[in-house]
């Protein structure tokens, strides 16, 4: 049975034909549809970049803020209204580069947000400079001698910080990515889904062919609850690249610490004059 | 009662309906952050210590965009880090209150002393152009009422509102008879559910420049809050007509903003020859100076500025034109307010009374400086 997709936006998208971002968008739409969500219940947050245009191309609430700052904004919005389902979709440069510090602390806070990183291993919007995940040796106009700074491994970082859900996917595998996004959303706390995404215009190394020849789906024999195995798995890169849930764990979320389940969202609360009077009276 | 500026701003923000506060500790602003955090549970507020001021600002913007009244507290160095976020508040029309408590700079400066060196920064912070409010309360009492107004005005106009204080203001305790929390009401400026017109346009181009403000999902609507040049429904646009209309809409808010409180306050002899000008925390020392000079039968008065921006041009001209000697008193080297006053009113002012050693003014210091000039 096919469910109605309320999220599909039929307007134009300013993405290159063939860009992996189209596949990620389809996966997001499918996941939200499968979870029986309505557009008004969902907030899509992004920074700036090609990937970060996604909130404009989906029927849902959106916050398209600053380069690198999607995670703090998403945190603020989720705290303000915890009834919203909050997803962040942004690029590898945005989340791991400009916003790297926020990535670390968002994992520590463990607020219930699902982060989908469109990892094309390049800065697409600004026309092809290396990103923190660009492979060693990649030549660009700003890395003319090839990248010699070691790549950032987001999965390993997330595992080290005990993120509750750490997954990797490949944009072309829409059904598989859909399932991972659903699982990430269903997991309470901060979920990371790093999606390998070909940039057909500027990344001529990590192409559809390159990824397709390397990615393989983790099967049932792999146990994502084992932290040291997960750590090893997350370092697999080169001839073979695992996709699937790499690490799972569970702990209290940020909101478990600050709101009681029956509390109204912050936006529905008011300060009482009586309360303010009591503060003034404390000063006598 | 005994109250200091930090308590006054904090209680004012709580009375003004603050729901979310984020900050990175920095003297002399930390007292506000700690006070509100201490009361957070009781008042249903969430307080978060961010990893840096960039995060603090963007968290507050996320909360503000979602419909919760939000504020950040910081001091110069932290404010510098919030620069881009404040520009986002301007572009995306997100309510936010920024309490910047000044200390001497540049860079680390005098961490625990006082200054009024960030006026030019606050007037201009954030790339691009957008309207803002700046208030500089002179006493703890003024700070309390101003902070309630600040929370209201941020939401009413969907602009960044600055409370520009300093170490002297936050750490000085004063004795007051009473603070009246009923004097300034916390008032919601969001669209009431049921009154929401569909299709909802987050950036509807209205006569006042202010678009109806809803929260995500209210009455089952969706909308996007956006940092680019955007259409009325918040989507990215490259159109020149859209860009012009958007800038004009934002700046039309100034018509309303100019009419909001507080005009400059006059104190002293009606037609005094010498008028001292204070802004922010120099109020107390200037007022003392005036009282002491009045006792000596001198022809003096003062004008105090709490609202700094939009600059109260007409009121200033009314109060200051054809005075013999106008002397701005301020805690900085470049006489930043003096420059602003001259620029906005085209009124000539005399040599300003300045202090930039991290210490607050006192009447004696001001009188000495005034005497020196007369020689
Ligand atoms: C503060 C700031 N610095 C730089 C930029 C320019 N900029 C916009 S997007 C971007 C990088 C985009 O790369 P990524 O996040 O990987 O997104 P992609 O375009 O590859 O999807 C840069 C450098 C900006 N908008 N803001
Ligand atoms: S430049 Fe690359 S990332 Fe951007 S739309 Fe084109 S293919 Fe996609
Ligand atoms: Mg990228």
PDB file of N, CA, C and O in Angstrom, chain A residues 39-40 43 56 61-66 69 72-73 76-77 79 101-102 105 109 254 257 266-271 273 275-279 282-284, chain B residues 2 14 19 39 41-44 48-49 51-52 54 58-59 62-63 66-68 177-178 215-217 220-228 234-236:
ATOM      1  N   UNK A  39       3.137  17.568   7.476  1.00  0.00           N
ATOM      2  CA  UNK A  39       4.126  18.647   7.301  1.00  0.00           C
ATOM      3  C   UNK A  39       4.184  19.638   8.474  1.00  0.00           C
ATOM      4  O   UNK A  39       5.259  20.071   8.853  1.00  0.00           O
ATOM      5  N   UNK A  40       3.020  19.981   9.056  1.00  0.00           N
ATOM      6  CA  UNK A  40       3.032  20.992  10.113  1.00  0.00           C
ATOM      7  C   UNK A  40       3.679  20.496  11.412  1.00  0.00           C
ATOM      8  O   UNK A  40       3.989  21.289  12.296  1.00  0.00           O
ATOM      9  N   UNK A  43       9.878  20.148  11.453  1.00  0.00           N
ATOM     10  CA  UNK A  43      10.704  21.324  11.178  1.00  0.00           C
ATOM     11  C   UNK A  43      12.025  20.867  10.582  1.00  0.00           C
ATOM     12  O   UNK A  43      12.743  20.056  11.177  1.00  0.00           O
ATOM     13  N   UNK A  56      13.886  24.261   1.569  1.00  0.00           N
ATOM     14  CA  UNK A  56      13.074  25.007   0.604  1.00  0.00           C
ATOM     15  C   UNK A  56      12.363  24.080  -0.378  1.00  0.00           C
ATOM     16  O   UNK A  56      11.481  24.511  -1.108  1.00  0.00           O
ATOM     17  N   UNK A  61       7.761  22.767   7.880  1.00  0.00           N
ATOM     18  CA  UNK A  61       8.307  24.001   8.424  1.00  0.00           C
ATOM     19  C   UNK A  61       9.803  24.031   8.161  1.00  0.00           C
ATOM     20  O   UNK A  61      10.436  22.973   8.040  1.00  0.00           O
ATOM     21  N   UNK A  62      10.365  25.231   8.096  1.00  0.00           N
ATOM     22  CA  UNK A  62      11.792  25.313   7.811  1.00  0.00           C
ATOM     23  C   UNK A  62      12.488  26.428   8.551  1.00  0.00           C
ATOM     24  O   UNK A  62      11.869  27.397   8.999  1.00  0.00           O
ATOM     25  N   UNK A  63      13.781  26.237   8.709  1.00  0.00           N
ATOM     26  CA  UNK A  63      14.649  27.294   9.244  1.00  0.00           C
ATOM     27  C   UNK A  63      15.944  27.185   8.461  1.00  0.00           C
ATOM     28  O   UNK A  63      16.705  26.235   8.636  1.00  0.00           O
ATOM     29  N   UNK A  64      16.171  28.129   7.560  1.00  0.00           N
ATOM     30  CA  UNK A  64      17.387  28.116   6.759  1.00  0.00           C
ATOM     31  C   UNK A  64      18.246  29.274   7.239  1.00  0.00           C
ATOM     32  O   UNK A  64      18.029  30.417   6.861  1.00  0.00           O
ATOM     33  N   UNK A  65      19.183  28.966   8.127  1.00  0.00           N
ATOM     34  CA  UNK A  65      19.926  30.016   8.827  1.00  0.00           C
ATOM     35  C   UNK A  65      21.296  30.302   8.249  1.00  0.00           C
ATOM     36  O   UNK A  65      21.438  30.576   7.053  1.00  0.00           O
ATOM     37  N   UNK A  66      22.317  30.198   9.084  1.00  0.00           N
ATOM     38  CA  UNK A  66      23.677  30.581   8.709  1.00  0.00           C
ATOM     39  C   UNK A  66      24.544  29.364   8.422  1.00  0.00           C
ATOM     40  O   UNK A  66      24.338  28.291   9.000  1.00  0.00           O
ATOM     41  N   UNK A  69      25.671  26.895  11.309  1.00  0.00           N
ATOM     42  CA  UNK A  69      24.945  27.110  12.573  1.00  0.00           C
ATOM     43  C   UNK A  69      23.600  26.404  12.642  1.00  0.00           C
ATOM     44  O   UNK A  69      22.736  26.782  13.443  1.00  0.00           O
ATOM     45  N   UNK A  72      22.886  24.579  16.460  1.00  0.00           N
ATOM     46  CA  UNK A  72      22.377  25.401  17.575  1.00  0.00           C
ATOM     47  C   UNK A  72      20.968  25.931  17.323  1.00  0.00           C
ATOM     48  O   UNK A  72      20.148  25.961  18.249  1.00  0.00           O
ATOM     49  N   UNK A  73      20.678  26.311  16.090  1.00  0.00           N
ATOM     50  CA  UNK A  73      19.333  26.817  15.799  1.00  0.00           C
ATOM     51  C   UNK A  73      18.300  25.707  15.999  1.00  0.00           C
ATOM     52  O   UNK A  73      17.229  25.922  16.581  1.00  0.00           O
ATOM     53  N   UNK A  76      17.660  25.200  19.661  1.00  0.00           N
ATOM     54  CA  UNK A  76      16.781  26.232  20.225  1.00  0.00           C
ATOM     55  C   UNK A  76      15.328  25.997  19.855  1.00  0.00           C
ATOM     56  O   UNK A  76      14.428  26.125  20.696  1.00  0.00           O
ATOM     57  N   UNK A  77      15.095  25.627  18.606  1.00  0.00           N
ATOM     58  CA  UNK A  77      13.719  25.413  18.151  1.00  0.00           C
ATOM     59  C   UNK A  77      13.097  24.202  18.840  1.00  0.00           C
ATOM     60  O   UNK A  77      11.928  24.221  19.234  1.00  0.00           O
ATOM     61  N   UNK A  79      13.920  22.964  21.780  1.00  0.00           N
ATOM     62  CA  UNK A  79      13.661  23.287  23.183  1.00  0.00           C
ATOM     63  C   UNK A  79      12.396  24.145  23.285  1.00  0.00           C
ATOM     64  O   UNK A  79      11.567  23.954  24.182  1.00  0.00           O
ATOM     65  N   UNK A 101      32.457  22.668  15.955  1.00  0.00           N
ATOM     66  CA  UNK A 101      32.323  22.756  17.412  1.00  0.00           C
ATOM     67  C   UNK A 101      30.897  22.394  17.850  1.00  0.00           C
ATOM     68  O   UNK A 101      30.694  21.693  18.832  1.00  0.00           O
ATOM     69  N   UNK A 102      29.920  22.861  17.080  1.00  0.00           N
ATOM     70  CA  UNK A 102      28.520  22.591  17.442  1.00  0.00           C
ATOM     71  C   UNK A 102      28.194  21.103  17.289  1.00  0.00           C
ATOM     72  O   UNK A 102      27.377  20.560  18.019  1.00  0.00           O
ATOM     73  N   UNK A 105      29.201  19.336  20.446  1.00  0.00           N
ATOM     74  CA  UNK A 105      28.373  19.618  21.624  1.00  0.00           C
ATOM     75  C   UNK A 105      26.912  19.217  21.429  1.00  0.00           C
ATOM     76  O   UNK A 105      26.217  18.931  22.402  1.00  0.00           O
ATOM     77  N   UNK A 109      24.880  16.981  24.094  1.00  0.00           N
ATOM     78  CA  UNK A 109      23.567  17.366  24.645  1.00  0.00           C
ATOM     79  C   UNK A 109      22.537  16.268  24.445  1.00  0.00           C
ATOM     80  O   UNK A 109      21.629  16.104  25.231  1.00  0.00           O
ATOM     81  N   UNK A 254      18.455  15.303  26.259  1.00  0.00           N
ATOM     82  CA  UNK A 254      18.510  16.632  26.872  1.00  0.00           C
ATOM     83  C   UNK A 254      17.164  16.988  27.504  1.00  0.00           C
ATOM     84  O   UNK A 254      17.091  17.431  28.638  1.00  0.00           O
ATOM     85  N   UNK A 257      15.989  15.742  30.794  1.00  0.00           N
ATOM     86  CA  UNK A 257      16.533  16.449  31.951  1.00  0.00           C
ATOM     87  C   UNK A 257      15.825  17.773  32.252  1.00  0.00           C
ATOM     88  O   UNK A 257      15.879  18.243  33.372  1.00  0.00           O
ATOM     89  N   UNK A 266       7.598  25.205  25.702  1.00  0.00           N
ATOM     90  CA  UNK A 266       7.971  26.540  26.205  1.00  0.00           C
ATOM     91  C   UNK A 266       7.099  27.637  25.626  1.00  0.00           C
ATOM     92  O   UNK A 266       6.750  28.587  26.308  1.00  0.00           O
ATOM     93  N   UNK A 267       6.779  27.505  24.338  1.00  0.00           N
ATOM     94  CA  UNK A 267       6.030  28.582  23.681  1.00  0.00           C
ATOM     95  C   UNK A 267       4.636  28.760  24.266  1.00  0.00           C
ATOM     96  O   UNK A 267       3.996  29.771  24.042  1.00  0.00           O
ATOM     97  N   UNK A 268       4.177  27.770  25.026  1.00  0.00           N
ATOM     98  CA  UNK A 268       2.829  27.886  25.600  1.00  0.00           C
ATOM     99  C   UNK A 268       2.863  28.345  27.051  1.00  0.00           C
ATOM    100  O   UNK A 268       1.841  28.403  27.716  1.00  0.00           O
ATOM    101  N   UNK A 269       4.064  28.605  27.591  1.00  0.00           N
ATOM    102  CA  UNK A 269       4.135  28.966  29.006  1.00  0.00           C
ATOM    103  C   UNK A 269       4.178  30.477  29.194  1.00  0.00           C
ATOM    104  O   UNK A 269       4.632  31.199  28.348  1.00  0.00           O
ATOM    105  N   UNK A 270       3.737  30.924  30.340  1.00  0.00           N
ATOM    106  CA  UNK A 270       3.728  32.357  30.660  1.00  0.00           C
ATOM    107  C   UNK A 270       4.379  32.577  32.029  1.00  0.00           C
ATOM    108  O   UNK A 270       4.314  31.712  32.884  1.00  0.00           O
ATOM    109  N   UNK A 271       4.964  33.764  32.232  1.00  0.00           N
ATOM    110  CA  UNK A 271       5.433  34.122  33.581  1.00  0.00           C
ATOM    111  C   UNK A 271       4.279  34.809  34.292  1.00  0.00           C
ATOM    112  O   UNK A 271       3.585  35.618  33.703  1.00  0.00           O
ATOM    113  N   UNK A 273       2.621  37.356  37.140  1.00  0.00           N
ATOM    114  CA  UNK A 273       2.965  38.575  37.889  1.00  0.00           C
ATOM    115  C   UNK A 273       3.281  38.200  39.336  1.00  0.00           C
ATOM    116  O   UNK A 273       4.217  38.723  39.927  1.00  0.00           O
ATOM    117  N   UNK A 275       4.623  35.522  40.430  1.00  0.00           N
ATOM    118  CA  UNK A 275       5.983  35.000  40.468  1.00  0.00           C
ATOM    119  C   UNK A 275       7.001  36.129  40.467  1.00  0.00           C
ATOM    120  O   UNK A 275       7.977  36.110  41.219  1.00  0.00           O
ATOM    121  N   UNK A 276       6.773  37.107  39.613  1.00  0.00           N
ATOM    122  CA  UNK A 276       7.694  38.245  39.532  1.00  0.00           C
ATOM    123  C   UNK A 276       7.689  39.005  40.859  1.00  0.00           C
ATOM    124  O   UNK A 276       8.747  39.410  41.352  1.00  0.00           O
ATOM    125  N   UNK A 277       6.514  39.172  41.427  1.00  0.00           N
ATOM    126  CA  UNK A 277       6.428  39.847  42.735  1.00  0.00           C
ATOM    127  C   UNK A 277       7.250  39.103  43.783  1.00  0.00           C
ATOM    128  O   UNK A 277       7.918  39.720  44.609  1.00  0.00           O
ATOM    129  N   UNK A 278       7.211  37.776  43.716  1.00  0.00           N
ATOM    130  CA  UNK A 278       7.972  37.005  44.706  1.00  0.00           C
ATOM    131  C   UNK A 278       9.475  37.253  44.547  1.00  0.00           C
ATOM    132  O   UNK A 278      10.217  37.295  45.523  1.00  0.00           O
ATOM    133  N   UNK A 279       9.926  37.443  43.315  1.00  0.00           N
ATOM    134  CA  UNK A 279      11.353  37.733  43.090  1.00  0.00           C
ATOM    135  C   UNK A 279      11.712  39.106  43.659  1.00  0.00           C
ATOM    136  O   UNK A 279      12.776  39.299  44.242  1.00  0.00           O
ATOM    137  N   UNK A 282      11.972  39.003  47.396  1.00  0.00           N
ATOM    138  CA  UNK A 282      13.219  38.400  47.912  1.00  0.00           C
ATOM    139  C   UNK A 282      14.282  39.462  48.179  1.00  0.00           C
ATOM    140  O   UNK A 282      15.239  39.227  48.902  1.00  0.00           O
ATOM    141  N   UNK A 283      14.145  40.629  47.570  1.00  0.00           N
ATOM    142  CA  UNK A 283      15.199  41.651  47.672  1.00  0.00           C
ATOM    143  C   UNK A 283      14.968  42.634  48.816  1.00  0.00           C
ATOM    144  O   UNK A 283      15.735  43.580  48.986  1.00  0.00           O
ATOM    145  N   UNK A 284      13.872  42.409  49.555  1.00  0.00           N
ATOM    146  CA  UNK A 284      13.636  43.319  50.695  1.00  0.00           C
ATOM    147  C   UNK A 284      14.403  42.847  51.914  1.00  0.00           C
ATOM    148  O   UNK A 284      14.637  41.664  52.096  1.00  0.00           O
TER     149      UNK A 284
ATOM    150  N   UNK B   2      16.928  46.503  48.121  1.00  0.00           N
ATOM    151  CA  UNK B   2      18.261  46.729  47.580  1.00  0.00           C
ATOM    152  C   UNK B   2      18.380  45.871  46.310  1.00  0.00           C
ATOM    153  O   UNK B   2      18.160  44.668  46.347  1.00  0.00           O
ATOM    154  N   UNK B  14      12.394  38.251  33.072  1.00  0.00           N
ATOM    155  CA  UNK B  14      11.418  37.229  33.497  1.00  0.00           C
ATOM    156  C   UNK B  14      10.007  37.824  33.434  1.00  0.00           C
ATOM    157  O   UNK B  14       9.085  37.206  32.906  1.00  0.00           O
ATOM    158  N   UNK B  19      11.559  32.904  27.834  1.00  0.00           N
ATOM    159  CA  UNK B  19      11.368  31.451  27.940  1.00  0.00           C
ATOM    160  C   UNK B  19      12.671  30.696  27.729  1.00  0.00           C
ATOM    161  O   UNK B  19      12.828  29.569  28.162  1.00  0.00           O
ATOM    162  N   UNK B  39      16.439  30.770  38.522  1.00  0.00           N
ATOM    163  CA  UNK B  39      14.972  30.813  38.627  1.00  0.00           C
ATOM    164  C   UNK B  39      14.297  30.011  37.509  1.00  0.00           C
ATOM    165  O   UNK B  39      13.071  29.998  37.397  1.00  0.00           O
ATOM    166  N   UNK B  41      13.782  26.805  36.609  1.00  0.00           N
ATOM    167  CA  UNK B  41      12.824  25.722  36.867  1.00  0.00           C
ATOM    168  C   UNK B  41      11.481  26.267  37.336  1.00  0.00           C
ATOM    169  O   UNK B  41      10.424  25.884  36.841  1.00  0.00           O
ATOM    170  N   UNK B  42      11.579  27.180  38.304  1.00  0.00           N
ATOM    171  CA  UNK B  42      10.363  27.713  38.896  1.00  0.00           C
ATOM    172  C   UNK B  42       9.498  28.444  37.855  1.00  0.00           C
ATOM    173  O   UNK B  42       8.269  28.414  37.930  1.00  0.00           O
ATOM    174  N   UNK B  43      10.149  29.073  36.887  1.00  0.00           N
ATOM    175  CA  UNK B  43       9.403  29.890  35.938  1.00  0.00           C
ATOM    176  C   UNK B  43       9.202  29.218  34.580  1.00  0.00           C
ATOM    177  O   UNK B  43       8.717  29.847  33.644  1.00  0.00           O
ATOM    178  N   UNK B  44       9.569  27.956  34.468  1.00  0.00           N
ATOM    179  CA  UNK B  44       9.376  27.273  33.193  1.00  0.00           C
ATOM    180  C   UNK B  44      10.222  27.858  32.081  1.00  0.00           C
ATOM    181  O   UNK B  44       9.791  28.003  30.936  1.00  0.00           O
ATOM    182  N   UNK B  48      20.542  27.488  28.782  1.00  0.00           N
ATOM    183  CA  UNK B  48      21.597  26.604  28.284  1.00  0.00           C
ATOM    184  C   UNK B  48      22.924  27.334  28.175  1.00  0.00           C
ATOM    185  O   UNK B  48      23.015  28.395  27.575  1.00  0.00           O
ATOM    186  N   UNK B  49      23.937  26.744  28.778  1.00  0.00           N
ATOM    187  CA  UNK B  49      25.292  27.266  28.617  1.00  0.00           C
ATOM    188  C   UNK B  49      25.850  26.710  27.319  1.00  0.00           C
ATOM    189  O   UNK B  49      26.086  25.517  27.197  1.00  0.00           O
ATOM    190  N   UNK B  51      28.372  26.249  23.859  1.00  0.00           N
ATOM    191  CA  UNK B  51      29.802  25.973  23.677  1.00  0.00           C
ATOM    192  C   UNK B  51      30.567  27.234  23.296  1.00  0.00           C
ATOM    193  O   UNK B  51      31.784  27.297  23.440  1.00  0.00           O
ATOM    194  N   UNK B  52      29.884  28.226  22.765  1.00  0.00           N
ATOM    195  CA  UNK B  52      30.506  29.504  22.444  1.00  0.00           C
ATOM    196  C   UNK B  52      29.377  30.506  22.171  1.00  0.00           C
ATOM    197  O   UNK B  52      28.204  30.134  22.130  1.00  0.00           O
ATOM    198  N   UNK B  54      28.680  32.048  19.482  1.00  0.00           N
ATOM    199  CA  UNK B  54      28.031  31.847  18.181  1.00  0.00           C
ATOM    200  C   UNK B  54      26.853  30.898  18.383  1.00  0.00           C
ATOM    201  O   UNK B  54      25.744  31.127  17.904  1.00  0.00           O
ATOM    202  N   UNK B  58      22.765  31.614  18.050  1.00  0.00           N
ATOM    203  CA  UNK B  58      21.944  30.845  17.106  1.00  0.00           C
ATOM    204  C   UNK B  58      20.918  29.959  17.808  1.00  0.00           C
ATOM    205  O   UNK B  58      19.855  29.681  17.254  1.00  0.00           O
ATOM    206  N   UNK B  59      21.216  29.528  19.019  1.00  0.00           N
ATOM    207  CA  UNK B  59      20.208  28.792  19.805  1.00  0.00           C
ATOM    208  C   UNK B  59      19.024  29.707  20.108  1.00  0.00           C
ATOM    209  O   UNK B  59      17.865  29.334  19.948  1.00  0.00           O
ATOM    210  N   UNK B  62      16.961  30.146  17.082  1.00  0.00           N
ATOM    211  CA  UNK B  62      16.118  28.980  16.806  1.00  0.00           C
ATOM    212  C   UNK B  62      14.888  28.993  17.699  1.00  0.00           C
ATOM    213  O   UNK B  62      13.755  28.758  17.252  1.00  0.00           O
ATOM    214  N   UNK B  63      15.112  29.298  18.978  1.00  0.00           N
ATOM    215  CA  UNK B  63      13.994  29.351  19.926  1.00  0.00           C
ATOM    216  C   UNK B  63      13.050  30.491  19.551  1.00  0.00           C
ATOM    217  O   UNK B  63      11.824  30.326  19.560  1.00  0.00           O
ATOM    218  N   UNK B  66      10.899  29.747  16.622  1.00  0.00           N
ATOM    219  CA  UNK B  66       9.853  28.780  16.952  1.00  0.00           C
ATOM    220  C   UNK B  66       8.777  29.377  17.857  1.00  0.00           C
ATOM    221  O   UNK B  66       7.785  28.730  18.150  1.00  0.00           O
ATOM    222  N   UNK B  67       8.986  30.603  18.309  1.00  0.00           N
ATOM    223  CA  UNK B  67       7.933  31.286  19.055  1.00  0.00           C
ATOM    224  C   UNK B  67       8.166  31.449  20.541  1.00  0.00           C
ATOM    225  O   UNK B  67       7.257  31.848  21.266  1.00  0.00           O
ATOM    226  N   UNK B  68       9.389  31.154  21.021  1.00  0.00           N
ATOM    227  CA  UNK B  68       9.669  31.348  22.446  1.00  0.00           C
ATOM    228  C   UNK B  68      10.473  32.640  22.611  1.00  0.00           C
ATOM    229  O   UNK B  68      11.411  32.890  21.861  1.00  0.00           O
ATOM    230  N   UNK B 177      12.199  52.091  46.787  1.00  0.00           N
ATOM    231  CA  UNK B 177      10.991  51.817  47.560  1.00  0.00           C
ATOM    232  C   UNK B 177      10.302  50.575  47.022  1.00  0.00           C
ATOM    233  O   UNK B 177       9.938  49.669  47.744  1.00  0.00           O
ATOM    234  N   UNK B 178      10.132  50.554  45.694  1.00  0.00           N
ATOM    235  CA  UNK B 178       9.302  49.509  45.120  1.00  0.00           C
ATOM    236  C   UNK B 178       9.591  49.374  43.636  1.00  0.00           C
ATOM    237  O   UNK B 178       9.912  50.352  42.965  1.00  0.00           O
ATOM    238  N   UNK B 215       3.618  30.634  15.196  1.00  0.00           N
ATOM    239  CA  UNK B 215       4.631  29.618  15.503  1.00  0.00           C
ATOM    240  C   UNK B 215       4.466  28.434  14.562  1.00  0.00           C
ATOM    241  O   UNK B 215       3.394  28.216  13.982  1.00  0.00           O
ATOM    242  N   UNK B 216       5.566  27.694  14.412  1.00  0.00           N
ATOM    243  CA  UNK B 216       5.558  26.539  13.515  1.00  0.00           C
ATOM    244  C   UNK B 216       4.409  25.605  13.881  1.00  0.00           C
ATOM    245  O   UNK B 216       4.258  25.204  15.035  1.00  0.00           O
ATOM    246  N   UNK B 217       3.608  25.263  12.876  1.00  0.00           N
ATOM    247  CA  UNK B 217       2.561  24.274  13.095  1.00  0.00           C
ATOM    248  C   UNK B 217       1.285  24.837  13.699  1.00  0.00           C
ATOM    249  O   UNK B 217       0.304  24.110  13.869  1.00  0.00           O
ATOM    250  N   UNK B 220      -2.041  24.183  12.150  1.00  0.00           N
ATOM    251  CA  UNK B 220      -1.609  23.279  11.064  1.00  0.00           C
ATOM    252  C   UNK B 220      -0.942  23.977   9.876  1.00  0.00           C
ATOM    253  O   UNK B 220      -0.940  23.460   8.759  1.00  0.00           O
ATOM    254  N   UNK B 221      -0.383  25.155  10.100  1.00  0.00           N
ATOM    255  CA  UNK B 221       0.334  25.805   8.994  1.00  0.00           C
ATOM    256  C   UNK B 221       1.792  25.343   8.981  1.00  0.00           C
ATOM    257  O   UNK B 221       2.312  24.819   9.962  1.00  0.00           O
ATOM    258  N   UNK B 222       2.446  25.586   7.835  1.00  0.00           N
ATOM    259  CA  UNK B 222       3.901  25.438   7.775  1.00  0.00           C
ATOM    260  C   UNK B 222       4.453  26.741   7.220  1.00  0.00           C
ATOM    261  O   UNK B 222       3.775  27.445   6.477  1.00  0.00           O
ATOM    262  N   UNK B 223       5.664  27.071   7.621  1.00  0.00           N
ATOM    263  CA  UNK B 223       6.349  28.224   7.017  1.00  0.00           C
ATOM    264  C   UNK B 223       7.840  28.065   7.189  1.00  0.00           C
ATOM    265  O   UNK B 223       8.303  27.260   7.996  1.00  0.00           O
ATOM    266  N   UNK B 224       8.573  28.859   6.416  1.00  0.00           N
ATOM    267  CA  UNK B 224      10.033  28.779   6.508  1.00  0.00           C
ATOM    268  C   UNK B 224      10.606  30.139   6.892  1.00  0.00           C
ATOM    269  O   UNK B 224      10.168  31.179   6.393  1.00  0.00           O
ATOM    270  N   UNK B 225      11.528  30.096   7.823  1.00  0.00           N
ATOM    271  CA  UNK B 225      12.264  31.275   8.279  1.00  0.00           C
ATOM    272  C   UNK B 225      13.593  31.235   7.541  1.00  0.00           C
ATOM    273  O   UNK B 225      14.263  30.200   7.533  1.00  0.00           O
ATOM    274  N   UNK B 226      13.980  32.325   6.904  1.00  0.00           N
ATOM    275  CA  UNK B 226      15.087  32.235   5.954  1.00  0.00           C
ATOM    276  C   UNK B 226      16.052  33.415   6.018  1.00  0.00           C
ATOM    277  O   UNK B 226      15.664  34.542   6.305  1.00  0.00           O
ATOM    278  N   UNK B 227      17.325  33.110   5.712  1.00  0.00           N
ATOM    279  CA  UNK B 227      18.394  34.108   5.817  1.00  0.00           C
ATOM    280  C   UNK B 227      18.740  34.795   4.498  1.00  0.00           C
ATOM    281  O   UNK B 227      19.527  35.730   4.482  1.00  0.00           O
ATOM    282  N   UNK B 228      18.199  34.317   3.380  1.00  0.00           N
ATOM    283  CA  UNK B 228      18.517  34.927   2.078  1.00  0.00           C
ATOM    284  C   UNK B 228      17.594  36.111   1.810  1.00  0.00           C
ATOM    285  O   UNK B 228      16.675  36.383   2.559  1.00  0.00           O
ATOM    286  N   UNK B 234       9.043  33.230   2.282  1.00  0.00           N
ATOM    287  CA  UNK B 234      10.304  32.789   2.875  1.00  0.00           C
ATOM    288  C   UNK B 234      11.214  31.999   1.947  1.00  0.00           C
ATOM    289  O   UNK B 234      12.210  31.436   2.405  1.00  0.00           O
ATOM    290  N   UNK B 235      10.893  31.939   0.664  1.00  0.00           N
ATOM    291  CA  UNK B 235      11.746  31.171  -0.241  1.00  0.00           C
ATOM    292  C   UNK B 235      12.769  32.061  -0.943  1.00  0.00           C
ATOM    293  O   UNK B 235      12.515  33.227  -1.228  1.00  0.00           O
ATOM    294  N   UNK B 236      13.929  31.447  -1.209  1.00  0.00           N
ATOM    295  CA  UNK B 236      15.075  32.156  -1.792  1.00  0.00           C
ATOM    296  C   UNK B 236      14.680  32.808  -3.118  1.00  0.00           C
ATOM    297  O   UNK B 236      14.019  32.188  -3.940  1.00  0.00           O
TER     298      UNK B 236
END
